[in-house]
Amino acid sequence: MLQFLLKRLFYGFLVLLGVITVVFLLFNVLPGDPARMMLGQRADINSIEAINKDLGRDKPLTTQYFNYLNDFSILSIHNISDTNNYWYLDRTKYTSAIKLIPFGNYALILKMPYMRRSYQSKRMVTEIITEAFPKTVLLAGVAMLFAVIIGVIVGVLAAIKKDGFFDRISLVLSAFGMSLPSFFAAILIAWLFAFVLAKYTGLSMFGSMYTVDDFGNGEYLDLKNLILPAFTLGIRPLAVIVELTRSSMLDVLSQDFIRTAKAKGLSPYHIITRHTLKNAMNPVITAVSGWLASLMAGAVFVEYVFDWKGVGVVIVDALEKYDFPVVMGVLLFISIILVIINIFVDILYGMLDPRIRLS
Amino acid sequence: MEKELLQIKNLTVEFKTDSGLNKAVDDISLSLKQGEILGIVGESGSGKSVTSLAIMQLISCPPGRITKGEIIFHKKDTSQQDLLKLDEKEMRKWRGNEIAMIFQEPMTSLNPVMKCGKQVQEAILLHQNIHKKEAKAKTIELFAEVLLPNPAEVFNKYPHELSGGQKQRVMIAMALSCKPSLLIADEPTTALDVTVQKTILELLKNLQQKNGMSIVFITHDLGVVAEIADNVAVMFKGRIVEQGNAITIFNHPVHPYTQGLLACRPKLTMRLAHLPTVNDFMNETHFKSVEITKNERDDNQRIIYSKPPILQVKNINVDFSTQKSWMGNVTAYFKAVNNVSFDVYEGETLGLVGESGCGKTTLGRSILQLIKASSGQIIYKGRELSQLSRNEMRDCRQKLQIIFQDPYSSLNPRISVGSAIMEPMKVHNILASDKARKARVIELLERVNMNENQFHRYPHEFSGGQRQRICIARAIALNPELIICDESVSALDVSVQAQVLNLLNELKLDFNFTYIFISHDLSVVKFMSDRMIVMKKGKIVEMGEADDIYNHPSTDYTRNLISSIPGV
C-alpha cells in the first residue's frame, strides 16, 4: 500500500514536471508579449524593458525555466550571499522559509511554493487560486453529489424494473440529458427558474458564492446561488450515471452467483443490496472520477452563464490576457488535484473489488 | 423400504422462443426416496437442468413457464407439500433450507467481491435464528467438513484466491449449511479436472451418507453417474427415456440413446478407429467400428518415427512474474514451464496430459509464440521461431494452428461464422478472390458436417459442438501442417465429444495433419495419441507410447490420473 502510494506520488511528480515544461514552452513559443499587453499599444521601449527585467524575462529561457521550478518547488536552492540578488529569498515571495543545508554561497531551503504574481492584477497567484478554487470545488462537488445520488438510485430502480414504465422513461430522459449542451441548458435553466419563475423560486440569474451586501456591511455567504449552476452542471453526469448503473446492474444480475444467491433463499432486496450493488459500482466510479476531475478544472460555460467566479472563469480570463503565472498556477493546481483523485479512485477500486486489490 | 422424499408428477415446462413454444421438459415423472442418490443423465438441452431449476422454482419467467404437473415434497413430519403451489415468498424459506443446490461453474457461482466465509454465513443467518458469531463458528466447522485446508483462513479469502475444486467445496459447504433433506447438484464436476472430480464425488458421497440426505445428481456423463448414483433417469429431448437401478442401466442399457451415451466414451481396453456416437444408435445404423490392432499401430508408427521431426522443442522455460519491484523489475516469478524438451514427428498425434495448472496450455501457446518463452528454442522445420521476423512469423502461423478450449468465447459474437472462417484466409492471401474463398468456406463447413445455409449465421445460434466444428473449420482453412488442440473437447458433452474426436481423426487422415492434443482427461488423450507426455508442475514426468504409459504408468501422478477416469 505504502509502496503503491509512493509510486503514484512519484508519477504525479513527473506529471507536474511535464505540465510545467509544456506550458512554459507554449508560452514562450506563442507570439504575445506580456509587457506590451500591460502597457498598451503606445508603450516606450524603456518601460517595456523595465517590465521585462522585473518579470525576469530578460534572462535566457533555460534560466527562466529553472527559476520558475525553483520558485514552485517546496525544496529549492538559493544564493544566500548576495542580498541584492532578485532570486534571493524575500519576504514578499515566501511567507516563511527554513534554511536546511547551507553549502558555500548557496543553501537548500524549505518553503511554501511561490507561484509568482499575476501580470494583470499584481495579486499573488496563490491568492487568486485560494479564492477561486473553493467555489469550483463546491460547485463541482455538489453537482456530482446530486448526480451520483439520484443517478445510482434511478439506475438501480430502472434495472430492477427492466422494460417497465419507469425504466423506459428514465432511458428517454437520460438520452435527452446526455445530448443537451451545457451552455444551452445553463441559459434555459437560468431563464426558466430565475426569470420566469423567479417569484416562486426566489433565485437570481447570476451570483457567486458570496454576495456583497448593499448596505456596505461586507460580503456574506449566499449558498442559494449554488442551486441553479450545480443542477445544470449535474444534468449530464446524472444521465450518464443512470445509464451506466442500469447496464452494469443488469450485467451483474445476469451472472451465475445471483442464481446462487436465489438458491440460498435470499430475498430480492438482499440480492440487490448485498450481491449486486458493490459488484456493479466499478464502471460508475470510473465515470464519476473522470467527470469530477474535469469539473475541477472548471465548468467554463456554466460558471460564465451564472457568473460563478470559479477556476474556469479565472483560467479563461488569464489565457485571454496572456497572464502566464496565473495560467501556470491554475494548471499546476489542477494537475495536483487530478493526481490525488486518481490515487483515491484506485484505492476505492480495490475496496470494492478484491480481485484488483493492490499488492 | 425407505420413505419417499420427492415426487415429480407429469411435469411440463415450456419456454417461449422466437420460433414458438418449446417444451424443455415434457411430461416427466420421477420419484426420489430418502437417502437416495438419483442421477439424471442427458446431453445439454435435454431438459435436465430445467427440471432441477423447476424443483427450486428458479426458472426465469418469462420466457419459461411450468404448465403442468406437481412436485410433491414429503417433510420429516410426514406432511406433504406441492412446491408448485407455494408463492415466491414461501418458496424462499425452502430454498437453501430444505432444498439446496450446487451449480456447474464454481468459478462464477460465487460472488467475486464477497469473502467465501461470509457467503456461507449469510445462508446460515438467513434460515437459522442464531448469532453471527455462532454462524461463523459453524461456517468454519462446515469448511472443515468439506475438507478445505485451513478452514479459518478460507473464511476470510475471496473466491479468486481459491482453486476450482476448493471453490466447489465452498459451494458444497454453503449448500449443506442448513442440513437440507435434498441436495440438487447440477453438473457439479463438469468444469473440473478428472482428478478433482474424483475427490469431489467422494466427498459428496461421504456427506450424503453422514447426513442421510438425498441427492439429485445431474450430469451429461454416464461414467460419473455410475460412480455415485443409486438410481438413474436418462433424459432425451425433454423426456425420460429410461429409468432404473444404476448398475443395471450401466450394464444392460435398453434404450438406444442410453446405449449410445455409454458407448461414446473412449474405451480404455481397446482402440477403435472410429468412436460410436449417440446418433449411430438412435438411427440404428448397424455400425461396426474397426479396432486398430497393435500391429497396425506399430507399423504406422514405424513410418512416422523414421522421418526427422518437424517440430523440436528444446529446453523451453516460461516464467510468469508474480511480484514486481516499484521500478517494474521482476523480483519473483512462477515457472509455468520448466525446462521442457520433446520432438514432434510428421503425421503423429502427440498427447499432452496433466492437471490444470501443470503448464500444458502455456506450453502449447509458447510453441505458437503466443506467449514468449523465457529461454529455449522452438524449431519448426529447421527454423527457430523466436528468431523469425514479424513477416516470416506470420507466414509460419499459417502452418501452425490452434483450436481453443472454449468454443463460446473463441468466436467473435458479432462476426458471422462464414466471415470468421474466411478472415484468416484473407490475412494469408489464400485463394484469389472472395468468391473463391466463400466457395472454399462452404466446402469446409460441409466437411465438418455443417451446411451452406449456416454461412451467414452468428455463433450464438449454434450449440457448443457446432461452434467447436466452426473453430476446427477456421483452423483447417489455412491448410496448416500442425494443429494444437488445447482442451478442444473439454467443454463438450461426452456425446458431442465423440463426434468431434471422430472428426479430428478423419481430418487427420484426409489432410495429413500433425496434432498436439492437450487435455486433462487421460482417457481421451490415450484414444487420440500415438505418444503421450504427462506433465506435472511445469515438468515432463513421463513420455512414451500412449498405450504403454496407460498400461505401465511409472509414477503415482500418472496412476492417479488413470484411476480418476470416471467409470473405471
PDB file of N, CA, C and O in Angstrom, chain B residues 122 126 181 184 220 279 300 390 398 490 506 539 551:
ATOM      1  N   GLU B 122     -23.996 -16.134   5.450  1.00  0.00           N
ATOM      2  CA  GLU B 122     -25.229 -15.460   5.051  1.00  0.00           C
ATOM      3  C   GLU B 122     -26.394 -16.447   4.965  1.00  0.00           C
ATOM      4  O   GLU B 122     -27.495 -16.172   5.454  1.00  0.00           O
ATOM      5  N   LEU B 126     -29.679 -16.580   7.443  1.00  0.00           N
ATOM      6  CA  LEU B 126     -30.980 -16.380   6.816  1.00  0.00           C
ATOM      7  C   LEU B 126     -32.023 -17.370   7.334  1.00  0.00           C
ATOM      8  O   LEU B 126     -33.172 -17.017   7.571  1.00  0.00           O
ATOM      9  N   SER B 181     -32.756 -31.593   3.316  1.00  0.00           N
ATOM     10  CA  SER B 181     -33.069 -33.007   3.085  1.00  0.00           C
ATOM     11  C   SER B 181     -32.805 -33.384   1.639  1.00  0.00           C
ATOM     12  O   SER B 181     -32.683 -34.548   1.315  1.00  0.00           O
ATOM     13  N   ILE B 184     -29.529 -30.673  -4.701  1.00  0.00           N
ATOM     14  CA  ILE B 184     -29.524 -30.799  -6.150  1.00  0.00           C
ATOM     15  C   ILE B 184     -28.152 -30.378  -6.643  1.00  0.00           C
ATOM     16  O   ILE B 184     -27.708 -29.264  -6.387  1.00  0.00           O
ATOM     17  N   HIS B 220     -23.928 -34.992 -17.712  1.00  0.00           N
ATOM     18  CA  HIS B 220     -24.030 -35.477 -19.088  1.00  0.00           C
ATOM     19  C   HIS B 220     -23.231 -36.766 -19.241  1.00  0.00           C
ATOM     20  O   HIS B 220     -23.230 -37.384 -20.303  1.00  0.00           O
ATOM     21  N   ASN B 279     -25.882 -40.805 -32.255  1.00  0.00           N
ATOM     22  CA  ASN B 279     -26.668 -40.856 -33.488  1.00  0.00           C
ATOM     23  C   ASN B 279     -26.641 -42.229 -34.134  1.00  0.00           C
ATOM     24  O   ASN B 279     -27.635 -42.699 -34.670  1.00  0.00           O
ATOM     25  N   ASN B 300       2.362 -48.277 -38.456  1.00  0.00           N
ATOM     26  CA  ASN B 300       2.138 -46.865 -38.743  1.00  0.00           C
ATOM     27  C   ASN B 300       3.190 -46.001 -38.040  1.00  0.00           C
ATOM     28  O   ASN B 300       3.765 -45.081 -38.621  1.00  0.00           O
ATOM     29  N   ARG B 390       8.742 -10.473 -37.987  1.00  0.00           N
ATOM     30  CA  ARG B 390       7.273 -10.468 -37.899  1.00  0.00           C
ATOM     31  C   ARG B 390       6.626 -11.068 -39.137  1.00  0.00           C
ATOM     32  O   ARG B 390       5.697 -11.861 -39.043  1.00  0.00           O
ATOM     33  N   GLN B 398       0.530 -19.657 -40.604  1.00  0.00           N
ATOM     34  CA  GLN B 398      -0.407 -20.357 -41.467  1.00  0.00           C
ATOM     35  C   GLN B 398      -0.266 -21.869 -41.303  1.00  0.00           C
ATOM     36  O   GLN B 398      -1.243 -22.595 -41.372  1.00  0.00           O
ATOM     37  N   SER B 490     -12.960 -30.463 -23.972  1.00  0.00           N
ATOM     38  CA  SER B 490     -13.246 -30.497 -22.530  1.00  0.00           C
ATOM     39  C   SER B 490     -14.555 -29.821 -22.168  1.00  0.00           C
ATOM     40  O   SER B 490     -15.175 -30.155 -21.170  1.00  0.00           O
ATOM     41  N   GLU B 506     -10.708 -38.056 -38.651  1.00  0.00           N
ATOM     42  CA  GLU B 506     -10.949 -38.125 -40.103  1.00  0.00           C
ATOM     43  C   GLU B 506     -10.138 -37.061 -40.838  1.00  0.00           C
ATOM     44  O   GLU B 506      -9.515 -37.329 -41.867  1.00  0.00           O
ATOM     45  N   LYS B 539       6.819 -29.600 -15.482  1.00  0.00           N
ATOM     46  CA  LYS B 539       7.848 -30.531 -15.938  1.00  0.00           C
ATOM     47  C   LYS B 539       7.222 -31.762 -16.578  1.00  0.00           C
ATOM     48  O   LYS B 539       6.084 -32.116 -16.268  1.00  0.00           O
ATOM     49  N   ASN B 551      -0.782 -48.648 -19.659  1.00  0.00           N
ATOM     50  CA  ASN B 551      -0.685 -49.991 -19.083  1.00  0.00           C
ATOM     51  C   ASN B 551       0.369 -50.081 -17.989  1.00  0.00           C
ATOM     52  O   ASN B 551       0.225 -50.849 -17.048  1.00  0.00           O
TER      53      ASN B 551
END
